[in-house]
Amino acid sequence: MNPATFSRRDFLAAAAALAAAPLLGASSSARAASPFVLPPLPYGEAALEPVISARTIGFHYGKHHQGYVNNLNKLVAGSEMADMSLEKIILSTANAPEKAGVFNNAAQVWNHTFYWASMKPNGGGKPAGVLAEKIDAAFGSYDAMRRELAAAAGGQFGSGWAWLVMEGGKLKVVKTGNAENPLSKGMKPLLTIDVWEHAYYLDYQNRRADYVNAVLDKLINWDFAAENLARG
Ligand code: MN
């Protein structure tokens, strides 16, 4: 055995586990991810004001996200899924109509954790480095990508999500309905915007476009997108 190779592999495995941990909703051990717990918000409930109020975050994180966690725990209790990682549950229940309840709650737990990380106080601006190069290659410019992402978020009919994803080595904008997410379509999500009405109605009522534009310009976390791009 080559000790240098071994230690590097160990390091990479540990780094991957650490990187994935915030998305699993529990400890870094996949098997310990159930029963599922609500992961901590990466910032205080008032940290995204005035774009998103503490009141919205209080309900969205404290009631909606927590509710999906609670429902998921009830649904998987006593089944083989109680020992699965969140990602494995999502992949194994996607496109299985008889397991829609589990899929919806598992995907909503994952989507919301990913959404909180997709924003930060004083975010927005333009990405740099490799991510910026990939955006230019796929869309032609940052502005073109931003238009497409805003259009996807505004154009999703009813509840759902807008995403920047990597598919086949190329960046794309996609939108998904309800709990659907790109993981189950073999895509790698880089960031997301929640366009369910509960994400913005207390602050913006029917003005979804105002919410989307404010998130893109003032909160979106390009560092998080770049980390996801760099991850395996
Ligand atoms: Mn939501």
Coordinates of C-alpha atoms and ligand atoms in Angstrom, one line a residue:
M1 CA 0.0 0.0 0.0
N2 CA 1.2 3.5 -0.8
P3 CA 0.8 5.4 2.5
A4 CA 0.7 8.7 0.7
T5 CA -2.2 7.6 -1.5
F6 CA -4.0 6.1 1.4
S7 CA -3.8 9.2 3.5
R8 CA -4.9 11.4 0.6
R9 CA -7.9 9.1 0.0
D10 CA -8.8 9.3 3.7
F11 CA -8.4 13.0 3.6
L12 CA -10.7 13.3 0.5
A13 CA -13.3 11.0 2.1
A14 CA -13.3 13.1 5.3
A15 CA -13.5 16.3 3.3
A16 CA -16.4 15.0 1.3
A17 CA -18.2 13.8 4.5
L18 CA -17.7 17.3 6.0
A19 CA -18.9 19.0 2.9
A20 CA -22.0 16.8 2.6
A21 CA -22.8 16.9 6.3
P22 CA -24.9 20.1 6.3
L23 CA -27.1 18.7 3.6
L24 CA -27.8 15.4 5.4
G25 CA -29.7 17.1 8.2
A26 CA -28.0 15.1 10.8
S27 CA -24.4 13.9 11.6
S28 CA -21.8 13.2 9.0
S29 CA -22.7 9.5 9.2
A30 CA -25.4 8.6 6.6
R31 CA -26.8 5.9 8.8
A32 CA -27.1 8.3 11.7
A33 CA -29.1 10.7 9.5
S34 CA -32.3 9.1 10.7
P35 CA -34.3 9.9 12.7
F36 CA -33.9 13.1 10.8
V37 CA -33.3 16.4 12.5
L38 CA -33.8 20.0 11.3
P39 CA -30.3 21.3 10.5
P40 CA -29.4 24.6 12.0
L41 CA -29.9 27.7 9.9
P42 CA -26.6 29.0 8.6
Y43 CA -27.5 32.5 9.9
G44 CA -29.9 34.1 12.4
E45 CA -33.6 34.4 11.5
A46 CA -33.3 38.2 11.0
A47 CA -30.0 38.0 9.0
L48 CA -31.7 38.2 5.6
E49 CA -33.7 41.3 6.4
P50 CA -34.9 43.4 4.7
V51 CA -35.1 41.1 1.7
I52 CA -36.7 38.2 3.7
S53 CA -38.2 39.1 7.1
A54 CA -37.5 37.2 10.3
R55 CA -41.2 36.5 10.4
T56 CA -41.0 34.7 7.0
I57 CA -38.0 32.7 8.1
G58 CA -39.6 31.9 11.4
F59 CA -42.6 30.3 9.7
H60 CA -40.6 28.9 6.7
Y61 CA -37.8 27.3 8.7
G62 CA -39.5 26.8 12.1
K63 CA -42.9 25.5 10.8
H64 CA -42.6 24.3 7.1
H65 CA -39.1 22.9 7.1
Q66 CA -39.6 21.4 10.6
G67 CA -42.9 20.0 9.5
Y68 CA -41.3 18.1 6.6
V69 CA -38.7 16.7 9.0
N70 CA -41.4 15.6 11.4
N71 CA -43.5 14.0 8.6
L72 CA -40.5 12.2 7.2
N73 CA -39.6 10.7 10.5
K74 CA -43.2 9.4 11.0
L75 CA -43.3 8.0 7.5
V76 CA -40.0 6.1 7.6
A77 CA -40.3 4.9 11.2
G78 CA -39.9 1.1 11.4
S79 CA -39.1 0.7 7.7
E80 CA -35.9 0.0 5.9
M81 CA -35.7 3.7 5.0
A82 CA -35.2 4.6 8.7
D83 CA -31.5 3.6 8.1
M84 CA -31.0 5.4 4.8
S85 CA -29.4 8.7 4.1
L86 CA -31.8 11.5 2.9
E87 CA -30.3 11.3 -0.6
K88 CA -30.8 7.6 -0.8
I89 CA -34.4 7.9 0.2
I90 CA -35.0 10.6 -2.4
L91 CA -33.4 8.5 -5.2
S92 CA -35.2 5.3 -4.2
T93 CA -38.7 6.9 -3.9
A94 CA -38.5 9.3 -6.9
N95 CA -40.9 8.1 -9.7
A96 CA -42.6 5.7 -7.3
P97 CA -46.2 6.9 -6.9
E98 CA -46.9 4.7 -4.0
K99 CA -44.0 6.3 -2.1
A100 CA -45.0 9.9 -3.0
G101 CA -45.5 10.8 0.6
V102 CA -42.0 9.8 1.6
F103 CA -40.5 11.3 -1.5
N104 CA -42.2 14.7 -1.0
N105 CA -41.2 15.1 2.6
A106 CA -37.6 13.8 2.1
A107 CA -37.1 16.0 -0.9
Q108 CA -38.6 19.0 0.8
V109 CA -36.2 18.5 3.8
W110 CA -33.2 18.4 1.4
N111 CA -34.5 21.2 -0.8
H112 CA -34.9 23.6 2.1
T113 CA -31.6 22.9 3.6
F114 CA -30.1 23.5 0.2
Y115 CA -32.1 26.7 -0.2
W116 CA -30.9 28.2 3.2
A117 CA -27.3 27.6 2.1
S118 CA -28.0 29.1 -1.3
M119 CA -28.4 32.5 0.4
K120 CA -26.3 34.6 2.8
P121 CA -26.5 38.1 4.3
N122 CA -24.8 40.5 1.8
G123 CA -24.9 38.0 -1.0
G124 CA -25.7 38.7 -4.6
G125 CA -23.2 40.2 -7.0
K126 CA -21.5 38.1 -9.6
P127 CA -19.6 34.9 -9.2
A128 CA -15.9 34.6 -10.0
G129 CA -13.4 32.0 -11.0
V130 CA -14.3 28.7 -12.5
L131 CA -18.0 29.2 -11.8
A132 CA -18.0 32.4 -13.8
E133 CA -16.2 30.7 -16.7
K134 CA -18.7 27.9 -16.7
I135 CA -21.6 30.4 -16.7
D136 CA -20.1 32.3 -19.6
A137 CA -19.5 29.0 -21.5
A138 CA -23.1 27.8 -20.9
F139 CA -25.1 31.0 -21.1
G140 CA -22.9 33.6 -22.8
S141 CA -22.8 35.9 -19.9
Y142 CA -23.7 36.4 -16.2
D143 CA -26.6 38.6 -17.3
A144 CA -28.0 36.0 -19.6
M145 CA -27.8 33.3 -16.9
R146 CA -29.5 35.7 -14.4
R147 CA -32.3 36.4 -16.8
E148 CA -32.9 32.7 -17.4
L149 CA -32.8 31.9 -13.7
A150 CA -35.2 34.7 -12.9
A151 CA -37.5 33.6 -15.7
A152 CA -37.5 30.0 -14.4
A153 CA -38.4 31.2 -10.9
G154 CA -41.1 33.5 -12.1
G155 CA -42.4 31.1 -14.7
Q156 CA -42.8 28.0 -12.4
F157 CA -46.6 27.6 -12.4
G158 CA -47.7 27.1 -8.8
S159 CA -45.3 25.7 -6.1
G160 CA -41.8 24.7 -6.9
W161 CA -38.2 25.6 -7.2
A162 CA -35.7 27.2 -9.7
W163 CA -32.2 25.7 -9.8
L164 CA -28.8 26.3 -11.3
V165 CA -27.5 22.8 -12.0
M166 CA -24.6 20.9 -13.6
E167 CA -25.7 18.3 -16.1
G168 CA -23.2 16.4 -18.4
G169 CA -20.5 18.9 -17.6
K170 CA -22.6 21.9 -18.5
L171 CA -24.5 24.4 -16.4
K172 CA -28.3 24.7 -16.9
V173 CA -31.2 26.4 -15.4
V174 CA -34.1 24.2 -14.5
K175 CA -37.4 24.5 -12.6
T176 CA -39.2 21.8 -10.7
G177 CA -42.7 21.5 -9.3
N178 CA -43.7 20.9 -5.7
A179 CA -41.0 18.8 -4.0
E180 CA -39.2 17.6 -7.2
N181 CA -35.5 18.2 -7.3
P182 CA -32.7 17.7 -9.8
L183 CA -30.9 14.9 -7.8
S184 CA -33.5 12.4 -9.0
K185 CA -32.9 13.5 -12.6
G186 CA -29.1 12.8 -12.3
M187 CA -28.2 16.5 -12.2
K188 CA -26.0 18.2 -9.7
P189 CA -27.7 21.2 -8.0
L190 CA -25.5 24.3 -7.5
L191 CA -28.1 26.6 -5.9
T192 CA -31.9 27.0 -5.6
I193 CA -34.6 29.5 -5.1
D194 CA -37.8 28.4 -3.4
V195 CA -40.9 29.8 -5.2
W196 CA -43.6 28.3 -3.0
E197 CA -45.8 31.1 -1.9
H198 CA -44.8 30.5 1.8
A199 CA -41.3 31.6 0.8
Y200 CA -42.4 35.2 0.0
Y201 CA -46.1 35.8 0.6
L202 CA -45.7 37.6 4.0
D203 CA -43.2 40.0 2.6
Y204 CA -44.1 40.3 -1.1
Q205 CA -47.7 39.0 -1.4
N206 CA -48.3 38.2 -5.1
R207 CA -45.1 40.0 -6.3
R208 CA -43.0 36.8 -6.8
A209 CA -40.7 38.6 -9.3
D210 CA -39.7 41.2 -6.7
Y211 CA -38.8 38.5 -4.3
V212 CA -36.8 36.6 -6.9
N213 CA -34.9 39.7 -8.1
A214 CA -34.1 40.8 -4.5
V215 CA -32.8 37.3 -3.7
L216 CA -30.6 37.2 -6.8
D217 CA -29.3 40.7 -6.3
K218 CA -28.8 40.8 -2.5
L219 CA -28.7 37.3 -1.0
I220 CA -27.7 34.6 -3.5
N221 CA -24.6 32.8 -2.2
W222 CA -22.2 32.2 -5.1
D223 CA -19.6 30.8 -2.8
F224 CA -22.0 27.9 -2.0
A225 CA -22.6 27.4 -5.8
A226 CA -18.8 27.3 -6.4
E227 CA -18.3 24.8 -3.6
N228 CA -21.0 22.5 -5.1
L229 CA -19.4 22.9 -8.5
A230 CA -16.0 21.9 -7.2
R231 CA -17.4 18.9 -5.3
G232 CA -16.9 15.6 -7.0
Ligands
MN1 MN -40.4 26.4 1.2

